[in-house]
Coordinates of C-alpha atoms and ligand atoms in Angstrom, one line a residue:
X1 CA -26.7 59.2 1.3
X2 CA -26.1 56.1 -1.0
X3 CA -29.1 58.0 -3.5
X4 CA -27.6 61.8 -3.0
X5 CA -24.3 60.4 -3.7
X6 CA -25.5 58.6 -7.2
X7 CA -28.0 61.7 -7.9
X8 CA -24.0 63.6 -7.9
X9 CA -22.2 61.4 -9.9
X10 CA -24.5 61.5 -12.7
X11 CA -26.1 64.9 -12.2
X12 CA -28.9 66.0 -14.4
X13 CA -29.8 62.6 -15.2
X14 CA -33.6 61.6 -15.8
X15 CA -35.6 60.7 -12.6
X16 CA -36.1 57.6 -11.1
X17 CA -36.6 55.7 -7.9
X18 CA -34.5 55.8 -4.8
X19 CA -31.6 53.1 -5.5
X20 CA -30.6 50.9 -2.2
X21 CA -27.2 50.5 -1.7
X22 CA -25.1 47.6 -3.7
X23 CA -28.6 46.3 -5.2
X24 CA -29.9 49.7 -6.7
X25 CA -33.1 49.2 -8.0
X26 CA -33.2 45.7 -8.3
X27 CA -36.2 44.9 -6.0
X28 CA -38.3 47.4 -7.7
X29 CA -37.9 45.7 -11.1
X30 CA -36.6 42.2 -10.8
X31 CA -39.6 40.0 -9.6
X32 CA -38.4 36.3 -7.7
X33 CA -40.0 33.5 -8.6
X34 CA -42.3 33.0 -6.1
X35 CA -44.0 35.9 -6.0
X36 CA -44.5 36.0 -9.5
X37 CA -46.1 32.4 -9.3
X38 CA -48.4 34.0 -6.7
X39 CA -49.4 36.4 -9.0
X40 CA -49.1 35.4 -12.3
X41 CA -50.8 31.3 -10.9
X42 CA -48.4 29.9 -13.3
X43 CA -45.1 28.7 -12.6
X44 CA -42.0 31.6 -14.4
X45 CA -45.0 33.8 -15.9
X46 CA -45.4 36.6 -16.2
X47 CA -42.4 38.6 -17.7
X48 CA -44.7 41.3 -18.2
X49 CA -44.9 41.9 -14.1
X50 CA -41.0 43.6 -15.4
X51 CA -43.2 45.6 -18.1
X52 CA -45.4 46.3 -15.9
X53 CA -43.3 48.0 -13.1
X54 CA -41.8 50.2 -15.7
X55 CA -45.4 51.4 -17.0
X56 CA -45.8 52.3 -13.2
X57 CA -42.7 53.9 -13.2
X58 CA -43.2 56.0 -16.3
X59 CA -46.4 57.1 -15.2
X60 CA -44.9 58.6 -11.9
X61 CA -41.4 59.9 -13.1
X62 CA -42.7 60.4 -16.7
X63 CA -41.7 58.8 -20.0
X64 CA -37.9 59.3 -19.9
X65 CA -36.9 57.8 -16.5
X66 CA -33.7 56.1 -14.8
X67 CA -33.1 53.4 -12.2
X68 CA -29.6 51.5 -11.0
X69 CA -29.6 47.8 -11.2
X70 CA -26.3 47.9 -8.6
X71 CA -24.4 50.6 -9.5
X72 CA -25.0 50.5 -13.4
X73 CA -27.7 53.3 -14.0
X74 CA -30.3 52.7 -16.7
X75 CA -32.4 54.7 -18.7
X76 CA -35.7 53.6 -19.8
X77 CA -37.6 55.5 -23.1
X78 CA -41.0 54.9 -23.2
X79 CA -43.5 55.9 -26.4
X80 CA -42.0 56.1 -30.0
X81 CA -41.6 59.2 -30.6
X82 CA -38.5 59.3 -27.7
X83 CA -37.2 55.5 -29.1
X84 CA -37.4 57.2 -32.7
X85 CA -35.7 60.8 -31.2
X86 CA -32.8 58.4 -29.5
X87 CA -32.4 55.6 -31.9
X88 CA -32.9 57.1 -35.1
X89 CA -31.8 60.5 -35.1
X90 CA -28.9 60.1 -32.5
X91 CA -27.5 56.2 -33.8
X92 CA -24.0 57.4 -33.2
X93 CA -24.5 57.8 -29.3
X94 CA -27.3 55.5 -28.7
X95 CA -26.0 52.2 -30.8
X96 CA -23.6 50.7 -28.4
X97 CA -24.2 47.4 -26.4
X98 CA -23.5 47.0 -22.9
X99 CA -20.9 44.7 -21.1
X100 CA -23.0 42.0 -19.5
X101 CA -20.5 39.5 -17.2
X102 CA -22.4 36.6 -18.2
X103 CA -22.9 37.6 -22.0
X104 CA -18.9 39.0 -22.5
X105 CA -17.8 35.5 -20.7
X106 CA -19.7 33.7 -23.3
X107 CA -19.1 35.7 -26.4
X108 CA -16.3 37.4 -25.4
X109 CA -17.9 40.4 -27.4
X110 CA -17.7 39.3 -30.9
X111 CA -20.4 38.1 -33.5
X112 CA -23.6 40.7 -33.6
X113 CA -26.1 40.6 -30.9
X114 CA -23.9 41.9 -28.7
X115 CA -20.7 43.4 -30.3
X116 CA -19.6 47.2 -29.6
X117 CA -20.7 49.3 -32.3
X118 CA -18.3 50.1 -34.1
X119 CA -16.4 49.0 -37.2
X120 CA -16.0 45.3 -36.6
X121 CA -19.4 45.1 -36.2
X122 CA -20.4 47.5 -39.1
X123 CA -18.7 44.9 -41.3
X124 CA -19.8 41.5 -39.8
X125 CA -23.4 42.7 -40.0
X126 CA -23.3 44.1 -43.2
X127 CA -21.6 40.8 -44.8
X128 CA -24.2 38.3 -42.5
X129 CA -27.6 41.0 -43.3
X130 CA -26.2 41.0 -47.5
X131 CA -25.5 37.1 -47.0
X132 CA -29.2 36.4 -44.8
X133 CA -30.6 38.3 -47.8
X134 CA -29.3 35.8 -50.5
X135 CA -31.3 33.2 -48.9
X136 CA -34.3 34.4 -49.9
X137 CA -33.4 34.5 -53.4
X138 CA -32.4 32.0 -55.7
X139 CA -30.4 28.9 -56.0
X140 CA -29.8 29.3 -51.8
X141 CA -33.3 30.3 -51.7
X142 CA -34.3 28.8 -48.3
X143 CA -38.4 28.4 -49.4
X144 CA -38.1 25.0 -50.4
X145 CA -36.3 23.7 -47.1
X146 CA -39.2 26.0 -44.9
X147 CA -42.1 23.9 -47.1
X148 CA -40.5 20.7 -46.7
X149 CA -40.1 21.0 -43.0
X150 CA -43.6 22.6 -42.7
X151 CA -44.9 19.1 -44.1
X152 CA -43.2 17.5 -41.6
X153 CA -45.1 19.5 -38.7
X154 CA -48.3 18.8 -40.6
X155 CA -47.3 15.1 -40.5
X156 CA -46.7 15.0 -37.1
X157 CA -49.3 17.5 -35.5
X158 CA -51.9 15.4 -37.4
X159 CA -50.3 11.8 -36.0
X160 CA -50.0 13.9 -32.4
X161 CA -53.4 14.8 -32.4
X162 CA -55.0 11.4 -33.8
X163 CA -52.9 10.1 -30.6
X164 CA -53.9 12.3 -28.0
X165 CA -57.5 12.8 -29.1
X166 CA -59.5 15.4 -27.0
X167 CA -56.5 16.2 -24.9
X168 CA -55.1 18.1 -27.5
X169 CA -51.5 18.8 -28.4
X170 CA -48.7 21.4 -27.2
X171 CA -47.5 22.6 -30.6
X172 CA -44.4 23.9 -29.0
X173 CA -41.8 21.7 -29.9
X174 CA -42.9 21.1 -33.2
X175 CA -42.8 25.0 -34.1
X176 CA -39.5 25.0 -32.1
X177 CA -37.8 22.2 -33.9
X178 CA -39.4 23.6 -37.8
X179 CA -38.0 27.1 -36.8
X180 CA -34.4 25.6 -35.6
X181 CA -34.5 23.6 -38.6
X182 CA -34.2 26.6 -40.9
X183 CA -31.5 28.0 -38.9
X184 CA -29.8 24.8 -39.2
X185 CA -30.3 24.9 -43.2
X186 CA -28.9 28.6 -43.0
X187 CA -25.9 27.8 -41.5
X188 CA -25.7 24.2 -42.1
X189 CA -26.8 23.8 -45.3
X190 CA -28.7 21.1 -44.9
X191 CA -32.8 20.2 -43.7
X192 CA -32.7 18.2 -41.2
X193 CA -35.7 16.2 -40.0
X194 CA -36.5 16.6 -36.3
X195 CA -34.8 13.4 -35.3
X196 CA -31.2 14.1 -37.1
X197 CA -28.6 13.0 -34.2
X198 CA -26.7 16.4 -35.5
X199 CA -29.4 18.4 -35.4
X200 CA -30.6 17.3 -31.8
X201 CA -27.4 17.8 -30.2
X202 CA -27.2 21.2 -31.1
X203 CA -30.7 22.3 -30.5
X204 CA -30.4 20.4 -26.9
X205 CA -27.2 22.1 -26.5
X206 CA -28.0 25.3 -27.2
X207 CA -31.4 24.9 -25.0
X208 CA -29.4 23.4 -22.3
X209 CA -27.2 26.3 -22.2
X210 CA -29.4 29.0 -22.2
X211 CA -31.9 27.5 -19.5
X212 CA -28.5 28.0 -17.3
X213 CA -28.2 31.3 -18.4
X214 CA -31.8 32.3 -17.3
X215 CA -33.0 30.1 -14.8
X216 CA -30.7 29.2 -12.7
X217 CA -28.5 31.1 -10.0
X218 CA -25.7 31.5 -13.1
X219 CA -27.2 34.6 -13.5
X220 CA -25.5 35.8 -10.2
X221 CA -22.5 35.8 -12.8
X222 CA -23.3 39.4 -13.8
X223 CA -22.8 40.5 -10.5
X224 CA -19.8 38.7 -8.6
X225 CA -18.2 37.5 -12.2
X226 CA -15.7 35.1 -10.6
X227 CA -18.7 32.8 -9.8
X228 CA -18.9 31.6 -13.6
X229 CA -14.4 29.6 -12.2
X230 CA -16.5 27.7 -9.5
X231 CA -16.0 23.7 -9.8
X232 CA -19.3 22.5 -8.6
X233 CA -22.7 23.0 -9.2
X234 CA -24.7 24.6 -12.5
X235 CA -21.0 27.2 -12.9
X236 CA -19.4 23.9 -13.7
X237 CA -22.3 22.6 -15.5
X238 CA -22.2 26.1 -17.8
X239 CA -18.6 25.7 -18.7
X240 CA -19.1 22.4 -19.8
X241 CA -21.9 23.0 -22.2
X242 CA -19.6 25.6 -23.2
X243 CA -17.0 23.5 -24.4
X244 CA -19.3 21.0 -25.8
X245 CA -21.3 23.8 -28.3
X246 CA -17.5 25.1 -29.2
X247 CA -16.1 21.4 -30.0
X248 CA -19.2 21.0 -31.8
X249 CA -19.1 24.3 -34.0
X250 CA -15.3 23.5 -34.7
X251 CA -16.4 20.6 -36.3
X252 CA -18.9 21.7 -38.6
X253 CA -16.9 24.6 -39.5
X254 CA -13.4 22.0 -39.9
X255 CA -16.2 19.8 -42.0
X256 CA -17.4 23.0 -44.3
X257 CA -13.3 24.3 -45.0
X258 CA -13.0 20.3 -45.7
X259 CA -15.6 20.1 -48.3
X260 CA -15.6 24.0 -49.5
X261 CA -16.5 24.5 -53.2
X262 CA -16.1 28.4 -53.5
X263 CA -18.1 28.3 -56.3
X264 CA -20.9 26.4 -55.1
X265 CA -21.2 28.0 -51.3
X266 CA -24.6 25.8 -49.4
X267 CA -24.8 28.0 -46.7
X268 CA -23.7 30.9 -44.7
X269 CA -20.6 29.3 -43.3
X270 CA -19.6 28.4 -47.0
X271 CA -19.9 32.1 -47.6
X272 CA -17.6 33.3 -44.5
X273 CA -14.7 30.9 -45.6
X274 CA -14.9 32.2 -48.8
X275 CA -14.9 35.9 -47.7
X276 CA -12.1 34.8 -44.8
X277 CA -9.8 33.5 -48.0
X278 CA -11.4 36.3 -50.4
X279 CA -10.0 38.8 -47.5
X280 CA -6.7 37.3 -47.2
X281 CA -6.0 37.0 -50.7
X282 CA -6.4 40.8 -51.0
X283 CA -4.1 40.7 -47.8
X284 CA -5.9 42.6 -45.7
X285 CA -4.4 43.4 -42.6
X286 CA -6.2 42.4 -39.3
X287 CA -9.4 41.1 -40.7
X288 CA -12.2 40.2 -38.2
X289 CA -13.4 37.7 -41.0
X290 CA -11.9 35.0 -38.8
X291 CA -12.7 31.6 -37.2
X292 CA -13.5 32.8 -34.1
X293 CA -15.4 35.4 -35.6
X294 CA -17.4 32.4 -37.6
X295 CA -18.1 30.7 -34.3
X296 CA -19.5 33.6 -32.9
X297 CA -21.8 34.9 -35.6
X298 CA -23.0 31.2 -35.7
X299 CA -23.7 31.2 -32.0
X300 CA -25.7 34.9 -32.7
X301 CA -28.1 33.5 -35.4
X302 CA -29.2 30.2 -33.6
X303 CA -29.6 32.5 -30.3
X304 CA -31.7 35.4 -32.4
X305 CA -33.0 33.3 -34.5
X306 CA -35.2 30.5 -32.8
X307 CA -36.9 31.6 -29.9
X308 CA -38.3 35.4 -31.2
X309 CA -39.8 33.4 -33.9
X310 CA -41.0 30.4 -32.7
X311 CA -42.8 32.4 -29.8
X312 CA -44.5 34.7 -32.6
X313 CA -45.8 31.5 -34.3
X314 CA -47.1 30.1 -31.1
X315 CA -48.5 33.5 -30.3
X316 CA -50.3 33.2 -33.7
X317 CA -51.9 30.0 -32.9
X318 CA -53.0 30.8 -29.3
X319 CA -54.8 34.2 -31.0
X320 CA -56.6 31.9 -33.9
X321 CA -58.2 29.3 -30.8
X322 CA -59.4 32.5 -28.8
X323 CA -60.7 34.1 -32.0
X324 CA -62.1 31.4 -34.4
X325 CA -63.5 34.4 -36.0
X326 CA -60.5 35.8 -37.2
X327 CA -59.3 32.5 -38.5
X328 CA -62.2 31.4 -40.3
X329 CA -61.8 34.7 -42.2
X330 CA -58.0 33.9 -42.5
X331 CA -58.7 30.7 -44.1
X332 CA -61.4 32.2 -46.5
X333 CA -58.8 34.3 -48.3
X334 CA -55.9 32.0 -47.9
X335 CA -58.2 29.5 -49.9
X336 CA -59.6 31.9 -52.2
X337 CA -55.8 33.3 -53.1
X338 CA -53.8 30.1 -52.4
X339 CA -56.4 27.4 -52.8
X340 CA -56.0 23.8 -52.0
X341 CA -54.1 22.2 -54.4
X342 CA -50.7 23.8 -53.6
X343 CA -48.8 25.6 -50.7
X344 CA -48.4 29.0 -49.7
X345 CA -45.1 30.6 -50.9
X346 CA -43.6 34.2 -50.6
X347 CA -45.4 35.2 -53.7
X348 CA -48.5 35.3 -51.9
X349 CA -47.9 37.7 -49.8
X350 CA -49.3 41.0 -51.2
X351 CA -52.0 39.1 -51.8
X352 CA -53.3 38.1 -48.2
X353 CA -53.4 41.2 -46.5
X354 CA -55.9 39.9 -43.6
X355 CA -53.7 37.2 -43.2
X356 CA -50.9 39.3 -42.9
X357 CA -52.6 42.2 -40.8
X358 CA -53.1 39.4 -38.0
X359 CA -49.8 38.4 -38.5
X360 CA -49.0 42.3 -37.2
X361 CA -51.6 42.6 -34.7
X362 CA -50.1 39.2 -33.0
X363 CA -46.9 40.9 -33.0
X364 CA -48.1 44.6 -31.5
X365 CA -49.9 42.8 -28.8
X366 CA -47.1 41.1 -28.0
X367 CA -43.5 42.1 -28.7
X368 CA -41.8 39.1 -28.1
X369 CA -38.7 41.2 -27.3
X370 CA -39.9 43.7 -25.4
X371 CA -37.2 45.9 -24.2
X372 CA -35.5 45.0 -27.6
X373 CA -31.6 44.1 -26.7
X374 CA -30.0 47.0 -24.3
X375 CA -28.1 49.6 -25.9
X376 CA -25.5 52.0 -24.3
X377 CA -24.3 55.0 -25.0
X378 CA -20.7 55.6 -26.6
X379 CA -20.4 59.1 -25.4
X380 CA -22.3 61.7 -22.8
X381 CA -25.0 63.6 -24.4
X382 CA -28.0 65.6 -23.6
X383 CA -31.2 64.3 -24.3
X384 CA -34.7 65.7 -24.1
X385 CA -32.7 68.0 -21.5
X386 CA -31.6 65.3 -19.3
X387 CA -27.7 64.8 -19.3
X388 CA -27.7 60.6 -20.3
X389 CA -23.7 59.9 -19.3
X390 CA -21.7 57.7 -21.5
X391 CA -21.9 53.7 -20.2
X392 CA -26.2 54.4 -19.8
X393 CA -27.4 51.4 -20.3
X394 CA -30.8 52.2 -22.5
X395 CA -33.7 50.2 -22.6
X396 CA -36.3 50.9 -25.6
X397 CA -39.5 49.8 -24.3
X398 CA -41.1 48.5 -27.6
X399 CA -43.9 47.2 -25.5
X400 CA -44.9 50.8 -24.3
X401 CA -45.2 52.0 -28.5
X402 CA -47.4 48.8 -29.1
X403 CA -49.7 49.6 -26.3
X404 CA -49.6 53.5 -26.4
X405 CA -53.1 54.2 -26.1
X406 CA -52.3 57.7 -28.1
X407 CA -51.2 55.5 -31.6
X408 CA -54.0 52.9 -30.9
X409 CA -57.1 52.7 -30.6
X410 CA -58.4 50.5 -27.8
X411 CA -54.5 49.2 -28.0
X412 CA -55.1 46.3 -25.4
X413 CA -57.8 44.4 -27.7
X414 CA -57.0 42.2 -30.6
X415 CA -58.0 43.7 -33.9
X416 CA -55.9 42.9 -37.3
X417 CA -58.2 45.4 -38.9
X418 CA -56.0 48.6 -37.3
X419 CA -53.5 47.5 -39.9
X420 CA -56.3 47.6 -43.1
X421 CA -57.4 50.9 -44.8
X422 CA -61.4 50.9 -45.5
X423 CA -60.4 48.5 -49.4
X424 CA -59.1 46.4 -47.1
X425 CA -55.1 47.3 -48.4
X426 CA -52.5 46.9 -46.2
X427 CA -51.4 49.9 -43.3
X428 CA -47.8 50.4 -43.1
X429 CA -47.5 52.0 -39.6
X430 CA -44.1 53.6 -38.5
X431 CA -44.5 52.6 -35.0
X432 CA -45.3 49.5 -35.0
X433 CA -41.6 48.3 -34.4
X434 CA -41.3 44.7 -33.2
X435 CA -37.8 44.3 -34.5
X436 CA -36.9 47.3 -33.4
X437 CA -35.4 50.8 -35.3
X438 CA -32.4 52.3 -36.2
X439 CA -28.4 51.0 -36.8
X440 CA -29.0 47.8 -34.5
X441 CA -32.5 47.3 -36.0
X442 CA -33.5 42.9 -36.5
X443 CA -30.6 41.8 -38.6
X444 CA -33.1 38.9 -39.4
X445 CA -36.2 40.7 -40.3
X446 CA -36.8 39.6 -43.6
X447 CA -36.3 36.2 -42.7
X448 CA -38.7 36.0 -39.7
X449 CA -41.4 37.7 -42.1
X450 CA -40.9 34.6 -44.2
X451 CA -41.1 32.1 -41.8
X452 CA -43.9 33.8 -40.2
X453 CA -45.8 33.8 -43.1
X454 CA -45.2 30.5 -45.0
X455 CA -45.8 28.9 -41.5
X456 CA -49.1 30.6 -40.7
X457 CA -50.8 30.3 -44.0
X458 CA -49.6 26.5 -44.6
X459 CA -51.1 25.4 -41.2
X460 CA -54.2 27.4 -41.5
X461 CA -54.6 26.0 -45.2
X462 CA -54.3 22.3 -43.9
X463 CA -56.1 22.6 -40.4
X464 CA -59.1 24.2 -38.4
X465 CA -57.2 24.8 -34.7
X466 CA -59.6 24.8 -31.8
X467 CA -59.2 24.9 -27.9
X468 CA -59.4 21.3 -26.5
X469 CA -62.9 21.0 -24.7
X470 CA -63.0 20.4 -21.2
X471 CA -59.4 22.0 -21.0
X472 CA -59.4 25.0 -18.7
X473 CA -59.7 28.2 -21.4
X474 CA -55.7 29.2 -22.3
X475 CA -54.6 32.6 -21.2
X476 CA -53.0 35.3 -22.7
X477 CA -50.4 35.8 -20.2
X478 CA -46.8 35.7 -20.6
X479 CA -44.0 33.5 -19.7
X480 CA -40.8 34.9 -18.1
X481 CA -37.7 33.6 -20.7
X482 CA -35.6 34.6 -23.1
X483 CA -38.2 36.3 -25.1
X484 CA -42.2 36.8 -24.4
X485 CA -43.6 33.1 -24.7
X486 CA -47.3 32.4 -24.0
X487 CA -47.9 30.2 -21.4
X488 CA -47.7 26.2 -22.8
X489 CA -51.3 25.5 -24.2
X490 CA -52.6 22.7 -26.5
X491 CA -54.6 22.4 -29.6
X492 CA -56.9 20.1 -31.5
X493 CA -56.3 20.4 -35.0
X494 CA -59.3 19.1 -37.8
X495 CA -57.3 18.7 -41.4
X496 CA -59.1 20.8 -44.0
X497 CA -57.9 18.9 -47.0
X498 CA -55.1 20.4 -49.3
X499 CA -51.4 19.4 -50.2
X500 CA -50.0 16.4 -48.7
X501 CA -52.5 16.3 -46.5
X502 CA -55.6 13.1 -47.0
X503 CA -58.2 14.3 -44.4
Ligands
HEM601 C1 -31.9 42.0 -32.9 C2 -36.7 41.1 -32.9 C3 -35.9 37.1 -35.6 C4 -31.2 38.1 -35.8 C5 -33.2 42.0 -32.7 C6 -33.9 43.1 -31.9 C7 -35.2 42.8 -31.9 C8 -35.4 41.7 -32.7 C9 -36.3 43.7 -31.2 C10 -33.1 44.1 -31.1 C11 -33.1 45.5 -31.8 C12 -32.3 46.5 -31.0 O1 -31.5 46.1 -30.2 O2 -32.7 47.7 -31.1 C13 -36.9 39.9 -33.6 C14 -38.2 39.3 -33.8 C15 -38.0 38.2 -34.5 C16 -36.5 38.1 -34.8 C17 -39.5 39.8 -33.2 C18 -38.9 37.1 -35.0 C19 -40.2 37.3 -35.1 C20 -34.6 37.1 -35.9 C21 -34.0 36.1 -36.8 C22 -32.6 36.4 -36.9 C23 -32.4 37.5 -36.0 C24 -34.7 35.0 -37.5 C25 -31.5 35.7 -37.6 C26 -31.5 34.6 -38.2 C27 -31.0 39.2 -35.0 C28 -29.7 39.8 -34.8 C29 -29.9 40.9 -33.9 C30 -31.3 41.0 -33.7 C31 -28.3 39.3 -35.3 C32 -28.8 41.9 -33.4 C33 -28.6 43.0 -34.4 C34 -27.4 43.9 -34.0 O3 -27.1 44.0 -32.8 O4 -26.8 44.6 -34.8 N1 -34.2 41.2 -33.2 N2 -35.9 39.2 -34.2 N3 -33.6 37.9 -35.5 N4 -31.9 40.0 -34.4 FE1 -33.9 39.6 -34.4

């Protein structure tokens, strides 16, 4: 009755499973922990077990399909060609972000990731993506801070590994902290080095808080909200990382207003105060270029920012141990290009098209965000001849596009070649799309790109990685967190001469 009486509601909509009453769908989708132990043998892996029930689903209900986590129904779009039809040519309807308990208690909304589209949003994206842009350029140019702190992981992976010998070294932490560290120079203004008191206490903050949000029964928040007031236990614990990141971002941004040069902005929280008291001087009336806005936006960038990259970097290593093939080959052109008596920069780029091609085929195999953020539609609309009702939550599957065995050939196995023509130029595909398409597209694109790149080429100039011997072989599976992380593994690097580096 519970199923006729949804299927009535929303009539028309596209198929799905039978939803149970209260939990909908959730047992179909939503794997507990210990069952995906038992099948994944690792503790919290796989997240593609989720991935996987929805390629079941699509294959029995078809590439458009709905199910109803409680009563919230959701629409799933498999393939690129329905993300592109959706995304692209319908942004108006399909560009909206849900209300997530958890996520609206936190955020109450505002910043990016997860603002309503609209024209708040339109004009604190378009000021962050034009300000995020500037970094790459000139006197804010943030190339200089990546290099230095990519000389600090050298340091340290080489003192790690002459320390741990033959057990090898998890290079986790170290990518984690260089990638946080540009964050922190974004917003910050400053490189830190790993150890920075400041630095630590936001990172550990920020990690703290989030392992709440996904690991722990806080996520029963999004569906009985009123958990998030209770004064015991990890609710309590929540709230109080809460206030302790929001005491510390008032600080820093009480420190930047303090010290604010207008015409010498460091970072991006120079550049809001300046557009807050650009904005006010023009007296525009109820600007969203405000504090809170700040604090927000700031919380958005070290959220988007660190984990979606530093889980493509580590993908990146695990793929050069498996294939010492494919890095050997890396290496030949980064040294014939690069060479050894300097480090990679930016400017290299069209230059290392293999380099870069692995780069993309790391990515395609595994979208680190696979279901990209939720969207939700701002109005009813047909689609495809289904009726999708205003408040759909959609998910884009950008997993299904990178493993559609109709755009790529043999699209489970790891080839960077796909993404070469027969010269060996670079392939610009439209659908490969790991930061996603359309109005809500990767606000941080560009920048990933570069820290993708100066990171990959300046460790494989400077080391040989290998699998630990005697170690049991690493796996390619996935880790159930934020984003797609493999499964912790080590490395044992061999220094192949080059800057700063005295094999
Ligand atoms: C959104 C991927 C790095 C900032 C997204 C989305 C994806 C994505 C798939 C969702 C798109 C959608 O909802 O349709 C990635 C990947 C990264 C990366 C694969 C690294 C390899 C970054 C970085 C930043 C960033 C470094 C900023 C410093 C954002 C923001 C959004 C976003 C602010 C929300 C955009 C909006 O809602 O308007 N990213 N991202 N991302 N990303 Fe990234």
């Amino acid at each position: 009755r519970f199923y006729q009486k949804q299927r009535t509601i929303y009539k028309n909509i596209p198929p799905g499973p039978k939803p149970w009453p209260v939990v909908g769908n959730f047992g179909n989708f939503f794997v507990p922990p210990s069952v995906r132990t038992k099948i994944a043998g690792q503790p919290n892996s796989t997240n593609a077990i989720e991935i996987e029930a929805l390629r079941q689903q699509a294959t029995v209900f078809g590439n458009i399909h709905s199910l109803f986590i409680g009563g919230q129904l959701i629409v799933v779009l498999h393939g690129f060609h329905l993300i592109r039809d959706a995304l692209l040519n319908q942004p108006e309807v399909f560009s909206d972000r849900p209300d997530i308990p958890l996520v609206t208690i936190l955020t109450k909304r505002k910043g990016i990731v997860f603002a309503p589209y609209g024209p708040v949003w339109r004009k604190q994206r378009k000021f962050c993506h034009t300000t995020l842009r500037s970094f790459g350029l000139g006197k804010l140019s943030l190339e200089p801070c990546i290099q230095r702190g990519l000389a600090g992981v050298k340091a340290e992976l080489l003192r790690l590994n002459e320390e741990r010998g033959s057990a090898g070294v998890d290079p986790a932490t170290l990518i984690g902290n260089s990638v946080s560290n540009v964050i922190c120079s974004l917003i910050l203004g400053q490189c830190f080095h790993h150890h920075d008191v400041e630095f630590r206490t936001m990172i550990r903050l920020m990690e703290h808080g989030l392992k709440i949000c996904i690991n722990s029964p806080a996520v029963l928040i999004n569906i009985f909200p009123l958990l998030y007031y209770l004064p015991f236990g990890v609710f309590k614990e929540l709230r109080q990382v809460e206030r302790d990141i929001t005491a510390f971002l008032k600080r820093i941004i009480a420190k930047h207003r303090d010290t604010l040069d207008p015409d010498n902005p460091r970072d991006l929280t120079d550049m809001y105060l300046i557009e807050m008291l650009t904005q006010q001087a023009a007296g525009v009336e109820d600007s969203s270029f405000t504090d809170d806005y700040l604090f927000y936006v700031i919380g958005d960038l070290f959220i988007a920012g660190t984990d979606t990259t530093t889980n493509s970097i580590l993908w990146f290593l695990l793929y050069m141990i498996l294939h010492p093939d494919v890095q050997d080959k890396a290496q030949a052109e980064i040294d014939g290009v690069v060479g050894k008596h300097r480090v990679p920069s930016v400017t290299d780029k069209g230059s290392l098209p293999f380099t870069e091609a692995t780069i993309m085929e790391v990515q395609r195999l595994h979208s680190v965000v696979p279901l990209a953020i939720p969207h939700m539609t701002s109005e009813t609309t047909v689609f495809r001849g289904y009726t999708i009702p205003k408040g759909t939550v959609i998910f884009p599957n950008l997993w299904s596009v990178h493993r559609d065995p109709t755009l790529w050939e043999d699209a489970d196995s790891f080839n960077p070649s796909r993404f070469l023509d027969n010269e060996g130029n670079l392939l610009r595909k439209e659908y490969f799309i790991p930061f996603g398409i359309g109005r809500r597209v990767c606000m941080g694109e560009q920048l990933a790109k570069m820290e993708l790149f100066l990171t990959v080429t300046t460790l494989l100039q400077a080391f040989k990685f290998r699998h630990p011997e005697g170690n049991p072989p690493p796996t390619v599976k996935e880790r159930f967190g934020l984003t797609m992380a493999p499964c912790p593994f080590s490395v044992c690097v061999t220094p192949r001469g080059g800057p700063n580096l005295n094999p």
